C-alpha positions as protocol buffer text, in pm:
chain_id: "A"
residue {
  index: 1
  type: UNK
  ca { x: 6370 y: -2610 z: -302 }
}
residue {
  index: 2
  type: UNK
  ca { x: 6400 y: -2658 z: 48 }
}
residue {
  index: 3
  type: UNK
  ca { x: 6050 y: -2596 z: 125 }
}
residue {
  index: 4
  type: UNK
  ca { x: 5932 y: -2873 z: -124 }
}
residue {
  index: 5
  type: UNK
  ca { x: 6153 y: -3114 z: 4 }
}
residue {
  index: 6
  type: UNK
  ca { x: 6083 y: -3021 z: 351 }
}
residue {
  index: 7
  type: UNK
  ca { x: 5693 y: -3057 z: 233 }
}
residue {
  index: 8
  type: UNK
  ca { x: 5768 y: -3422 z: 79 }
}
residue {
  index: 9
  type: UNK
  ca { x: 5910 y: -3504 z: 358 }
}
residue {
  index: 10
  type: UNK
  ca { x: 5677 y: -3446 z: 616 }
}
residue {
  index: 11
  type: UNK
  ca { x: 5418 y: -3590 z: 424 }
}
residue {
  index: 12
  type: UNK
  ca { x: 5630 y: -3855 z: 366 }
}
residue {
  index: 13
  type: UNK
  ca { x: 5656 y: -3947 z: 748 }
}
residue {
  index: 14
  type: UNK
  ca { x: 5291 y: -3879 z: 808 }
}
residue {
  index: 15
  type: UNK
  ca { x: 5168 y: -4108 z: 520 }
}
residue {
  index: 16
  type: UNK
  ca { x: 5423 y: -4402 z: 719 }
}
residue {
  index: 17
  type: UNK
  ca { x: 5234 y: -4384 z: 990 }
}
residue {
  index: 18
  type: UNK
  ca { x: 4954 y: -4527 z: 890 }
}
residue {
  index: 19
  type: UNK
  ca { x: 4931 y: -4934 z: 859 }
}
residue {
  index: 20
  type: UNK
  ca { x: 4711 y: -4981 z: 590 }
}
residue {
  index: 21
  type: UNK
  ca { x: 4598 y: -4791 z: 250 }
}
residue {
  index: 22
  type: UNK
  ca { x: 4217 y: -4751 z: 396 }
}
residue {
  index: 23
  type: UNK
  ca { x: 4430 y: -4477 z: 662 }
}
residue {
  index: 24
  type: UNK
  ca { x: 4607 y: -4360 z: 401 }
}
residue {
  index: 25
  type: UNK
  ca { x: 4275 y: -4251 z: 216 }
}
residue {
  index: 26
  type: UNK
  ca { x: 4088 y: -4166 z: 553 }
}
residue {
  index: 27
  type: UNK
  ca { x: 4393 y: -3900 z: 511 }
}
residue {
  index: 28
  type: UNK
  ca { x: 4353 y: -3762 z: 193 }
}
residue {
  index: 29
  type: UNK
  ca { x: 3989 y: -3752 z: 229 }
}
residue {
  index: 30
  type: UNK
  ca { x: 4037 y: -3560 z: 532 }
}
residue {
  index: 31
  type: UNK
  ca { x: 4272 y: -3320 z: 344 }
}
residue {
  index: 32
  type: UNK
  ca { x: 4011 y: -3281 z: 85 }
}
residue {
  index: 33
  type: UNK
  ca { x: 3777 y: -3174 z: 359 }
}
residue {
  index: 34
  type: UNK
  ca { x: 4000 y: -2898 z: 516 }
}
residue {
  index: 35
  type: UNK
  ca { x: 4109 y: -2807 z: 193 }
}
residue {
  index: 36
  type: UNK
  ca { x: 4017 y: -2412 z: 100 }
}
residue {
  index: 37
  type: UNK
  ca { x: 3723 y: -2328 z: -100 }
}
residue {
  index: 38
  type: UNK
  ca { x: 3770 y: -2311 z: -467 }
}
residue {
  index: 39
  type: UNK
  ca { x: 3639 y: -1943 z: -622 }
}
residue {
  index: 40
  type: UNK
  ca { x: 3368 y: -2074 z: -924 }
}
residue {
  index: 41
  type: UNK
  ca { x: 3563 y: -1816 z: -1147 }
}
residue {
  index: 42
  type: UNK
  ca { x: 3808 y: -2019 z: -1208 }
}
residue {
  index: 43
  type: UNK
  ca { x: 3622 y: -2380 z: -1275 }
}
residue {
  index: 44
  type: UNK
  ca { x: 3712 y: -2333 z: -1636 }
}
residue {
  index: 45
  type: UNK
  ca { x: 3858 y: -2591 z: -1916 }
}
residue {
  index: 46
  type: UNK
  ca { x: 4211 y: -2472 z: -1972 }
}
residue {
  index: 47
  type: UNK
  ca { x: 4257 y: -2484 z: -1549 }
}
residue {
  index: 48
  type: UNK
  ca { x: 4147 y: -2893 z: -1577 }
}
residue {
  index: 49
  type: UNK
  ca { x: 4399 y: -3163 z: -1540 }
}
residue {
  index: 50
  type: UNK
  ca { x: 4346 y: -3369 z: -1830 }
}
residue {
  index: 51
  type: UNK
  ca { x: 4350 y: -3733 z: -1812 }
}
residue {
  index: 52
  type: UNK
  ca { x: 4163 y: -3738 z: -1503 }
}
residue {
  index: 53
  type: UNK
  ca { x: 3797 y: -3959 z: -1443 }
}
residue {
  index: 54
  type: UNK
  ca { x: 3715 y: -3682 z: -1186 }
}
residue {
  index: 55
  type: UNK
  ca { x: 3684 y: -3392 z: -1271 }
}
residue {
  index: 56
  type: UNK
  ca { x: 3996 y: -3178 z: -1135 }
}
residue {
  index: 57
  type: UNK
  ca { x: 4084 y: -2801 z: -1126 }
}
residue {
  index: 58
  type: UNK
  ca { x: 4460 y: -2670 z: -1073 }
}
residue {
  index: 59
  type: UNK
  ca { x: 4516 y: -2298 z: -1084 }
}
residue {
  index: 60
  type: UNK
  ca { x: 4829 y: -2130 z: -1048 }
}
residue {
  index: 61
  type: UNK
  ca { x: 4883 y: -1794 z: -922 }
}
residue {
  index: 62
  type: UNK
  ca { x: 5244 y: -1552 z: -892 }
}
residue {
  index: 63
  type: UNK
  ca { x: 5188 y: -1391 z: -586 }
}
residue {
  index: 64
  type: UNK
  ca { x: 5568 y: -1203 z: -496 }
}
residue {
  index: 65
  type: UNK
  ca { x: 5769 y: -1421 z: -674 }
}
residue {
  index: 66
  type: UNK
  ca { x: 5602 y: -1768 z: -544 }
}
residue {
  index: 67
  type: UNK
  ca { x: 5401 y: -1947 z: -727 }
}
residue {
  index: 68
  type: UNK
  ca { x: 5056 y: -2067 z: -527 }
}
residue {
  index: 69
  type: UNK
  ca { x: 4801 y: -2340 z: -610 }
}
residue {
  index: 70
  type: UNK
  ca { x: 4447 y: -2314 z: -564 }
}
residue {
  index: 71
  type: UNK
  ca { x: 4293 y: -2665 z: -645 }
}
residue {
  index: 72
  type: UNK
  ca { x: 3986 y: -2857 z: -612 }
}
residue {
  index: 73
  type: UNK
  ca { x: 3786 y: -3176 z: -754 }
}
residue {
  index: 74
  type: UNK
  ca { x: 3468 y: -3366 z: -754 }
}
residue {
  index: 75
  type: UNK
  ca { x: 3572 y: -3645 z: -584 }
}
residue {
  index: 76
  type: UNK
  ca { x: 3755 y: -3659 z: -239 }
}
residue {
  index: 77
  type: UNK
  ca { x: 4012 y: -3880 z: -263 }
}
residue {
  index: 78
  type: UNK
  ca { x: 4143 y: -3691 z: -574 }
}
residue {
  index: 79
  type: UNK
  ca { x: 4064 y: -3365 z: -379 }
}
residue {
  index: 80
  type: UNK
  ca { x: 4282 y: -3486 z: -92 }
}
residue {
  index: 81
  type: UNK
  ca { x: 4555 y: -3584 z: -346 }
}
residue {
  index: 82
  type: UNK
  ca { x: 4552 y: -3264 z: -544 }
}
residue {
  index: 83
  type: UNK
  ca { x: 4528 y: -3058 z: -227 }
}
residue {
  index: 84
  type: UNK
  ca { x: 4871 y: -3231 z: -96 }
}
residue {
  index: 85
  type: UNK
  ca { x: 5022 y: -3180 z: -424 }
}
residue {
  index: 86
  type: UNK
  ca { x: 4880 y: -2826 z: -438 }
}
residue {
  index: 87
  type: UNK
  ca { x: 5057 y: -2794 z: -46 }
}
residue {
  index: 88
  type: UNK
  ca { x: 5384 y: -2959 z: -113 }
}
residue {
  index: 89
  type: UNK
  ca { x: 5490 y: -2693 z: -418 }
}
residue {
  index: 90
  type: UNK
  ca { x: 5281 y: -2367 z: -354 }
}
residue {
  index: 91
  type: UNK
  ca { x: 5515 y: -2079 z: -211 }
}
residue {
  index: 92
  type: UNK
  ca { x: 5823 y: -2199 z: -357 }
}
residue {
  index: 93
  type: UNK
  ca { x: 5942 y: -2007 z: -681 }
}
residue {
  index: 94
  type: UNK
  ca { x: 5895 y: -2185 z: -1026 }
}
residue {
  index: 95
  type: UNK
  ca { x: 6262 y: -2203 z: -1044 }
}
residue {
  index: 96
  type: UNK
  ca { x: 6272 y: -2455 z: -717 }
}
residue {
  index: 97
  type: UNK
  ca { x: 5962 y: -2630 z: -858 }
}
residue {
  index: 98
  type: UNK
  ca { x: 6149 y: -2706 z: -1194 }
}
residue {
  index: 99
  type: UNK
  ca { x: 6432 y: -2783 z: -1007 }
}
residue {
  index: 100
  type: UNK
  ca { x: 6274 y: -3036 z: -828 }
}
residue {
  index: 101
  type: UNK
  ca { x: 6316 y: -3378 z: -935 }
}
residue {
  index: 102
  type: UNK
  ca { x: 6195 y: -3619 z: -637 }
}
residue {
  index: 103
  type: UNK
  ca { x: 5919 y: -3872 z: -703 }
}
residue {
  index: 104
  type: UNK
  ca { x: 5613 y: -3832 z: -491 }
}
residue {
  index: 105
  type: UNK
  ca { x: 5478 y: -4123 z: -660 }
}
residue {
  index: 106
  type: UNK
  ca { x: 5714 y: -4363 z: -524 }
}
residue {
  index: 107
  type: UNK
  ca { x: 5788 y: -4164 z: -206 }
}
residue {
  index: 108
  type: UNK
  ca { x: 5500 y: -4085 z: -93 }
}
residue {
  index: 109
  type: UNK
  ca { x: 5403 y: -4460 z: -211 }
}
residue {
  index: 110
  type: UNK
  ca { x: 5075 y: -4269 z: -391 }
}
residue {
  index: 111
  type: UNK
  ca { x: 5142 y: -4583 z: -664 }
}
residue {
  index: 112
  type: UNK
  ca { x: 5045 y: -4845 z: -391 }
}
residue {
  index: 113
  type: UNK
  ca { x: 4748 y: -4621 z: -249 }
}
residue {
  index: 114
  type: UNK
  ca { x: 4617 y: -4500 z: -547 }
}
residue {
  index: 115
  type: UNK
  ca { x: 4397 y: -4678 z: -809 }
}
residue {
  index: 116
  type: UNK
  ca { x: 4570 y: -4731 z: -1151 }
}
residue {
  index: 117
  type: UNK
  ca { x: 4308 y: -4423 z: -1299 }
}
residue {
  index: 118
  type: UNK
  ca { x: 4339 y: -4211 z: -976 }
}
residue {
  index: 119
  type: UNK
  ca { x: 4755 y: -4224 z: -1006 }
}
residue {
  index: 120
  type: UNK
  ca { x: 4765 y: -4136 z: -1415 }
}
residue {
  index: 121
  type: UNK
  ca { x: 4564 y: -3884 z: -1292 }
}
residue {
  index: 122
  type: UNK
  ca { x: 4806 y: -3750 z: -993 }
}
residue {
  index: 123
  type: UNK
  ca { x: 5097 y: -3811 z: -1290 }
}
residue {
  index: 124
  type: UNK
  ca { x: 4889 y: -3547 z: -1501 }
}
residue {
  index: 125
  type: UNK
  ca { x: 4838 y: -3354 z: -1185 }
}
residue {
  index: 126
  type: UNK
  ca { x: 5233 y: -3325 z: -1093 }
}
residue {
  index: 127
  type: UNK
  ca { x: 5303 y: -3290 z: -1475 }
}
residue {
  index: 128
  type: UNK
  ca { x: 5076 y: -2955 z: -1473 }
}
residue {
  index: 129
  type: UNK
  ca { x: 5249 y: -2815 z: -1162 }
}
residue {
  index: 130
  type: UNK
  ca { x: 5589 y: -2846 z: -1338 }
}
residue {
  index: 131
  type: UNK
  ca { x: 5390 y: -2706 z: -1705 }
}
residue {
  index: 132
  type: UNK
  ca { x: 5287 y: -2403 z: -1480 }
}
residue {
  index: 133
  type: UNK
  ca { x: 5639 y: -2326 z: -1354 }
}
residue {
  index: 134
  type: UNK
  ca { x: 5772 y: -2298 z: -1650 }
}
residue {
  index: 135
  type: UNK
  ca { x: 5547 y: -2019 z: -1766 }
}
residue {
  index: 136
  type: UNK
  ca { x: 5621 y: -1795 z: -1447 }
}
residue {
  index: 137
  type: UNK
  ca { x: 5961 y: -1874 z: -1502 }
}
């Protein structure tokens, strides 16, 4: 759990830095950007977050007892926010992830930079990451 809340955190302090939302999403956009490429294979219906306007992709993979994400979307705000939620929980074990009970929403103030859609849709997003680690568990 360490490494998620070491994760939150330095997101957290990165996100601060920046004085207005349009920063904030010049961030995420730029995540989206360096973000790894997303194999076709796996652009299938049961790895979509549902609830989303975009269309968004969140697979999860058990490499040695860690639980990885490989993520992507159509649009790059979205892409930038599943890609840091994708970052802040892959290599910890599904155990830490369940365990895990901070609020990125509220601290990494994704409520305030996020549209009303965009954030049910990063809800859905954080509530698949938690569905996932309890089936490696």
């Amino acid at each position: 759990m360490a490494l998620i809340n070491q994760k939150i955190d330095q997101y957290r302090s990165i996100l601060s830095m920046f004085a207005d939302n349009n920063e904030r999403y010049k961030f995420l956009i730029d995540l989206a950007r360096k973000a790894q490429p997303f194999p076709e294979e796996f652009r299938l219906e049961n790895f979509k977050v549902k609830g989303c306007l975009s269309q968004v992709w969140l697979v999860p993979k058990l490499e040695e007892g860690k639980v990885r994400y490989l993520c992507d979307s159509d649009a790059m705000i979205v892409k930038g926010t599943v890609t840091l939620i994708s970052d802040i929980y892959s290599g910890s074990t599904a155990q830490e992830i369940l365990d895990n009970d901070r609020n990125l929403m509220e601290e990494l103030d994704l409520g305030n930079i996020l549209s009303m859609n965009r954030r049910n849709g990063a809800y859905n997003m954080l509530a698949m990451v938690k569905e996932h680690a309890k089936l490696f568990k």
